[in-house]
CSV table of C-alpha atoms and ligand atoms in Angstrom, one decimal:
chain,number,residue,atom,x,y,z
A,1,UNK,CA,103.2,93.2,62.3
A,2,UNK,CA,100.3,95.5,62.8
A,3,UNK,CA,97.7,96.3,59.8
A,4,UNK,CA,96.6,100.2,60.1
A,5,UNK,CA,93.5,100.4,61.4
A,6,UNK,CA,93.6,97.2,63.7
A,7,UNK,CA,94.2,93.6,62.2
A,8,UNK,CA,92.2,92.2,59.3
A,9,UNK,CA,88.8,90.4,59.5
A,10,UNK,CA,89.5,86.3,59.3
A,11,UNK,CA,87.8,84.2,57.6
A,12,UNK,CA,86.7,80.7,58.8
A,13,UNK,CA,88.3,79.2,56.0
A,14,UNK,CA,91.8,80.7,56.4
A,15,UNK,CA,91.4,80.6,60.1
A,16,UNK,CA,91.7,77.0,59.9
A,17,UNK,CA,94.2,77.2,57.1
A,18,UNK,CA,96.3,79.2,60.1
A,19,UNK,CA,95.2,76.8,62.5
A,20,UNK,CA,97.1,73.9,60.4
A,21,UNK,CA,100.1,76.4,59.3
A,22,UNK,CA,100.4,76.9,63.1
A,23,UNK,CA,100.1,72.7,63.6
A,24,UNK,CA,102.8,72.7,60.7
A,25,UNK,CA,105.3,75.1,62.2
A,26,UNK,CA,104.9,73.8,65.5
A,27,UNK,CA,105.6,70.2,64.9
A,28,UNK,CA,108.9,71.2,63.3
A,29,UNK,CA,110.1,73.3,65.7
A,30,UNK,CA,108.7,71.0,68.4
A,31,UNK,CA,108.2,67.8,66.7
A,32,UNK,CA,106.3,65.6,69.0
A,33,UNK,CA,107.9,63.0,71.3
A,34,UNK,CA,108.3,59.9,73.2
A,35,UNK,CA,105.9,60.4,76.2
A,36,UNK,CA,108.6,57.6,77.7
A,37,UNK,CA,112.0,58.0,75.9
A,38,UNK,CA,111.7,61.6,74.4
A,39,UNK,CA,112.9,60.6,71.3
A,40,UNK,CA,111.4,62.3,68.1
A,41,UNK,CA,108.4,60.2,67.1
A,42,UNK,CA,108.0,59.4,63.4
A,43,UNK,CA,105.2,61.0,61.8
A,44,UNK,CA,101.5,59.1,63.3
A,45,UNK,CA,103.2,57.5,66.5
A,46,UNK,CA,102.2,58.6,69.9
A,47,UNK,CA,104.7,56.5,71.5
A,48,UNK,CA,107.8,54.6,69.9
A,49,UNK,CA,106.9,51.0,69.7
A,50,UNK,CA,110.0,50.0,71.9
A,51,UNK,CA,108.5,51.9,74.7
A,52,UNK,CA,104.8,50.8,74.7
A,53,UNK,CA,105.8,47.4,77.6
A,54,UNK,CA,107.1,50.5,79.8
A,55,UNK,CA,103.0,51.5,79.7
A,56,UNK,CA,101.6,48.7,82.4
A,57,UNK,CA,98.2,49.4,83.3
A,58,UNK,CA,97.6,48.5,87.5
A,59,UNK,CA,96.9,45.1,87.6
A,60,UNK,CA,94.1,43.3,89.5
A,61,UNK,CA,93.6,42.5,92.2
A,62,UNK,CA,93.3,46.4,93.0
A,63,UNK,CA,93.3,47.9,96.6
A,64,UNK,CA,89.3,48.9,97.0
A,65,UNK,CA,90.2,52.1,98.8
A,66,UNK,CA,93.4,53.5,96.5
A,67,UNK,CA,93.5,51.6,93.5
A,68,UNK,CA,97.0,50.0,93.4
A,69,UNK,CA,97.9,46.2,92.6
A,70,UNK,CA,97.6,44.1,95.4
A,71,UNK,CA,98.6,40.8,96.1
A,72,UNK,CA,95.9,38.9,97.2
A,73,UNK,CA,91.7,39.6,96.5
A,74,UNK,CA,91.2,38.6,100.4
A,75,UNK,CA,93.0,41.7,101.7
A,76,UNK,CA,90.7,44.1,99.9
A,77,UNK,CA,92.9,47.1,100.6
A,78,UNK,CA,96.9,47.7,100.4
A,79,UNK,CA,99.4,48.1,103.3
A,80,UNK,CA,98.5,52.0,103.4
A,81,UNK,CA,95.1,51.9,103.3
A,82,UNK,CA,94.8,49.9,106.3
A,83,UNK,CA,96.8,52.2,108.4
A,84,UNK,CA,94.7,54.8,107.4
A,85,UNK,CA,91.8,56.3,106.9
A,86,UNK,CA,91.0,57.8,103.6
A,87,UNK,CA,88.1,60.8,103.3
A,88,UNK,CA,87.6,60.0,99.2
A,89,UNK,CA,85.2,57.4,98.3
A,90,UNK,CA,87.8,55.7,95.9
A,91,UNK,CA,90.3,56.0,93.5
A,92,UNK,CA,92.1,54.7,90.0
A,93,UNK,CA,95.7,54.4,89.8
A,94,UNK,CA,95.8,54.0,86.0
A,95,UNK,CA,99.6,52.8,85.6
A,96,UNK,CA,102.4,51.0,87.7
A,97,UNK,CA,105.1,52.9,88.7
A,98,UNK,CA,108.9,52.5,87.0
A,99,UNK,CA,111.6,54.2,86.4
A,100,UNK,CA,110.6,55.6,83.2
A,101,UNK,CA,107.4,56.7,84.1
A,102,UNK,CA,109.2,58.5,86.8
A,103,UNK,CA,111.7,60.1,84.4
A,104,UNK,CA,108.8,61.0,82.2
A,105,UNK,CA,106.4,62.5,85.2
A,106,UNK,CA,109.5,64.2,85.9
A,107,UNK,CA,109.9,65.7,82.5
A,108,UNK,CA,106.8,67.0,82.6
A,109,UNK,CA,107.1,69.0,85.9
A,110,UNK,CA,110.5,70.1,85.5
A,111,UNK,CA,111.7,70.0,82.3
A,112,UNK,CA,108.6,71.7,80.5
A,113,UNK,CA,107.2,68.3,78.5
A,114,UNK,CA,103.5,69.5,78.4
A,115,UNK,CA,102.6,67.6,75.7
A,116,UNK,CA,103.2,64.4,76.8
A,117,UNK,CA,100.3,65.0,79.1
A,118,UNK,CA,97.9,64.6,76.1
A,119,UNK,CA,99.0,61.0,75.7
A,120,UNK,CA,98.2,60.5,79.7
A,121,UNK,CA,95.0,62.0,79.3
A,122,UNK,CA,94.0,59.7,76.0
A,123,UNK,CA,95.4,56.4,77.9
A,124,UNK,CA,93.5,57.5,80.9
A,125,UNK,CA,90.4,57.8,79.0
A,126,UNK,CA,90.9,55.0,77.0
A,127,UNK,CA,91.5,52.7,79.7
A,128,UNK,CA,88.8,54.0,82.5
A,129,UNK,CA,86.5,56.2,80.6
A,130,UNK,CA,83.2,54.2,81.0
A,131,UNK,CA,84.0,54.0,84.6
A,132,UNK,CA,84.9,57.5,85.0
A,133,UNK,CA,81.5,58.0,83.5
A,134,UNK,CA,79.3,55.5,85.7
A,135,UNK,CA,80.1,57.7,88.5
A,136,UNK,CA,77.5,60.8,87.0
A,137,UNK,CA,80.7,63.1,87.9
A,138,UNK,CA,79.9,66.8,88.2
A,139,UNK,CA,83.4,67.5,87.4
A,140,UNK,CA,87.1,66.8,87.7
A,141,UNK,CA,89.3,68.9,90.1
A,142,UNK,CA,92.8,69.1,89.4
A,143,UNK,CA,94.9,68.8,92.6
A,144,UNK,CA,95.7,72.6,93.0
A,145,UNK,CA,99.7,74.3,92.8
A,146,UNK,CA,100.7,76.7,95.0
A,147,UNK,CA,100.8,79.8,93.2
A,148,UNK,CA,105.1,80.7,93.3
A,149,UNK,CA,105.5,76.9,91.6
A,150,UNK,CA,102.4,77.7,88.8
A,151,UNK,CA,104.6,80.7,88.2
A,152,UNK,CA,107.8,78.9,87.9
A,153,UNK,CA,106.0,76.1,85.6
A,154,UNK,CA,104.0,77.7,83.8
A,155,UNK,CA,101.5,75.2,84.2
A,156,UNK,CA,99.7,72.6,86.4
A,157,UNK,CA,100.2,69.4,85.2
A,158,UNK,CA,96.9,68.0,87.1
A,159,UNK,CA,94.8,70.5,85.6
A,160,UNK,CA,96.6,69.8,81.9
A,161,UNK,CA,95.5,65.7,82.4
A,162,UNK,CA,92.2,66.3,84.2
A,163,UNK,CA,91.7,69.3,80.8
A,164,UNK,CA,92.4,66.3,78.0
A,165,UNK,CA,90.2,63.8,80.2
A,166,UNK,CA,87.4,66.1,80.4
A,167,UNK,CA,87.4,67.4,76.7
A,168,UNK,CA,87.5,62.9,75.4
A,169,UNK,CA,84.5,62.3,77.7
A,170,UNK,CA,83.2,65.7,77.9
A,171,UNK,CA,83.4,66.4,81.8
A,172,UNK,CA,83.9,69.9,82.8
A,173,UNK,CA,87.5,70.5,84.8
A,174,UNK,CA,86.8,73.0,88.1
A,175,UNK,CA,90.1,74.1,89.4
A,176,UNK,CA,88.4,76.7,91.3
A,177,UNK,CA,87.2,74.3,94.2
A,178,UNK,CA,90.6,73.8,95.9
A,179,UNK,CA,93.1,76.5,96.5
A,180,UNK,CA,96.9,75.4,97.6
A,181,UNK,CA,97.5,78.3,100.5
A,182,UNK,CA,100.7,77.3,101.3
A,183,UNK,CA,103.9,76.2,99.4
A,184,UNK,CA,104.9,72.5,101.1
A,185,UNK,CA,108.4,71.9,100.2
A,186,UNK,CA,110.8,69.2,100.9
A,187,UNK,CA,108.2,66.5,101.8
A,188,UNK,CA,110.2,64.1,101.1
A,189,UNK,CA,112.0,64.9,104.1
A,190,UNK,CA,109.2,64.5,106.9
A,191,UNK,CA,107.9,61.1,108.1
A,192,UNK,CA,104.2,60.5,106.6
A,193,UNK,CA,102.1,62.1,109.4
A,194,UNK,CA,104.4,65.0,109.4
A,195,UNK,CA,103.3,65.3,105.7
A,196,UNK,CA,100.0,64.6,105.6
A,197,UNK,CA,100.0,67.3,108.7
A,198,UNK,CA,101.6,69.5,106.1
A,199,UNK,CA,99.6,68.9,103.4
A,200,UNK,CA,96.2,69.3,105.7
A,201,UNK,CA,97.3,73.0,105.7
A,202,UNK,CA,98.2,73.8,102.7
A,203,UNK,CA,94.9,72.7,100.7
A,204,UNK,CA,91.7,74.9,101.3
A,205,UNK,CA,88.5,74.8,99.4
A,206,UNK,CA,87.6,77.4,97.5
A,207,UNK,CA,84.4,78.0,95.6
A,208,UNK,CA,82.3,75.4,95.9
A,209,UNK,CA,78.8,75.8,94.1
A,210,UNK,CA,76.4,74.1,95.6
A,211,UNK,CA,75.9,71.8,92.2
A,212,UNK,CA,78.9,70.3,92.9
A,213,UNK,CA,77.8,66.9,95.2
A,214,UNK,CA,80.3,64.6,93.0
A,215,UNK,CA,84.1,64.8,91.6
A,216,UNK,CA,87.2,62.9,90.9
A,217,UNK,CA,90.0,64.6,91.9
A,218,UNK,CA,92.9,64.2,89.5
A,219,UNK,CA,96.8,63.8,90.1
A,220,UNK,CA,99.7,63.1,88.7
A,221,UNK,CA,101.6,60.3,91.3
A,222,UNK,CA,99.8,58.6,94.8
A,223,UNK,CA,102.6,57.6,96.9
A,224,UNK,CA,100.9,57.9,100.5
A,225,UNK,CA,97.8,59.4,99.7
A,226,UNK,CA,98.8,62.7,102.0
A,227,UNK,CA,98.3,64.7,99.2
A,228,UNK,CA,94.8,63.5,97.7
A,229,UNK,CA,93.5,62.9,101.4
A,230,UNK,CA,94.1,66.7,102.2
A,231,UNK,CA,92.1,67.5,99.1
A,232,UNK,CA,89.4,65.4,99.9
A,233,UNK,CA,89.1,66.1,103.7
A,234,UNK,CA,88.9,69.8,101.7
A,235,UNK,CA,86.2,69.3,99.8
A,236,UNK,CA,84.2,67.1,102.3
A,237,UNK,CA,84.3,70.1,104.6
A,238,UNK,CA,82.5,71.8,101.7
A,239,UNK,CA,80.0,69.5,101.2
A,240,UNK,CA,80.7,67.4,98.4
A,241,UNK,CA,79.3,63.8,98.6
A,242,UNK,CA,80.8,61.6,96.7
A,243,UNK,CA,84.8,61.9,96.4
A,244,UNK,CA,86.5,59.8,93.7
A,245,UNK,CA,90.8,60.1,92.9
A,246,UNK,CA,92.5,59.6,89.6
A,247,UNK,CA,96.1,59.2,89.6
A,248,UNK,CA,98.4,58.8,86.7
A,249,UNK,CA,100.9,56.1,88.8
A,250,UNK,CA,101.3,54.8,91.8
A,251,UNK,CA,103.2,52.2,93.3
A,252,UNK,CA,101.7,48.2,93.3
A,253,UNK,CA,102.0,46.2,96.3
A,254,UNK,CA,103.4,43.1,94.8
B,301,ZN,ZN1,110.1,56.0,73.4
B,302,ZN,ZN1,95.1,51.3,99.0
């Protein structure tokens, strides 16, 4: 509806009065769900209780280059990591991959599940805030979409996860310092240095003050690392110092 004369002045007070009508009419037409199952949550749960074992954090030993579950301390990096070499200083895989973390990563990117991300980002920062912090970050950077699949999305779900870390421990998100020039498709298809070839291409920087010496770049799956290595090589070029990766799953060795 349109007042005459433009709309009406809003008050604070009944601009949050909207604010929680809006909350109210959302969460009935979209009442909030399972981040695993999808199933409509009761009223105060951000997961359903039967789904909180599917939630395993990456256990120790860790991989000191990647961050996934190894088998043994002695070997101080995983399988991959060995074979090859990683331009990032380190990373965090924050849970271990399954089946339903798959299905629900997979909701998110193709079946519009946005929200769910907000649960990521609060597990994320509850379980490696402080370290996330000891770093000094300048700021998280999103691992860049090419710009046909942000159309078709609607959104990036990096940039949603690396948006709800930074507002819980107040870390600004720059998407701005990678652009994704070219649209890889089908990587499953190539062998791993065909794709990390492929992915070298596609991921350019792009503005990069010269405040920023030290980020965590931010993803939702590591599989090889083709993807967060191209990002990083990116933003060496560029002149960024120190390089840090947080993923929301990965596979553990064991
Ligand atoms: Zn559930
Ligand atoms: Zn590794």
């Amino acid at each position: 509806m349109k007042f005459p004369g433009g709309d009406p002045p809003i008050s604070s007070w009944s601009g949050a009065l909207l604010g929680e009508l809006r909350e109210t009419v959302l969460s009935s037409l979209f009442p909030p769900r399972c981040p695993i199952c999808d199933r409509v949550l009761s009223p105060g749960e951000r997961i359903c209780p039967s789904c909180i074992p599917c939630i395993r954090p990456m256990q120790r030993p860790l991989c000191l280059k990647c961050g996934r579950g190894i088998a043994s301390e002695e070997a101080e990096l995983c399988e991959n990591c060995r074979r090859r070499r990683f331009s990032f200083d380190f990373g965090f895989i924050l849970l271990e991959y399954s089946d339903e973390i798959s299905e629900s990563i997979a909701r998110i990117k193709y079946h519009g599940r946005r929200e769910y991300l907000s649960f990521y980002g609060e597990l994320s920062a509850g379980l490696i805030g402080e370290r996330l912090l000891s770093l000094s970050l300048d700021a998280l950077v999103p691992v860049p979409l090419h710009r046909e699949r942000l159309r078709r999305r609607g959104y990036n779900q990096a940039e949603l996860l690396a948006e709800r870390i930074g507002e819980l421990l107040k870390l600004p998100v720059y998407p701005a310092a990678l652009h994704r020039v070219r649209n890889t498709k089908a990587l499953k298809n190539l062998n791993p240095e065909e794709r990390a070839r492929d992915m070298q291409r596609a991921i350019r920087p792009g503005r990069i003050p010269d405040s920023l010496r030290s980020v965590c770049l931010v993803d939702d799956i590591f599989t090889t690392g083709a993807t967060i290595e191209a990002c990083s090589s990116a933003l060496r070029e560029a002149g960024v110092a120190k390089i840090y990766s947080l993923c929301l799953a990965g596979r553990a060795e064991r």
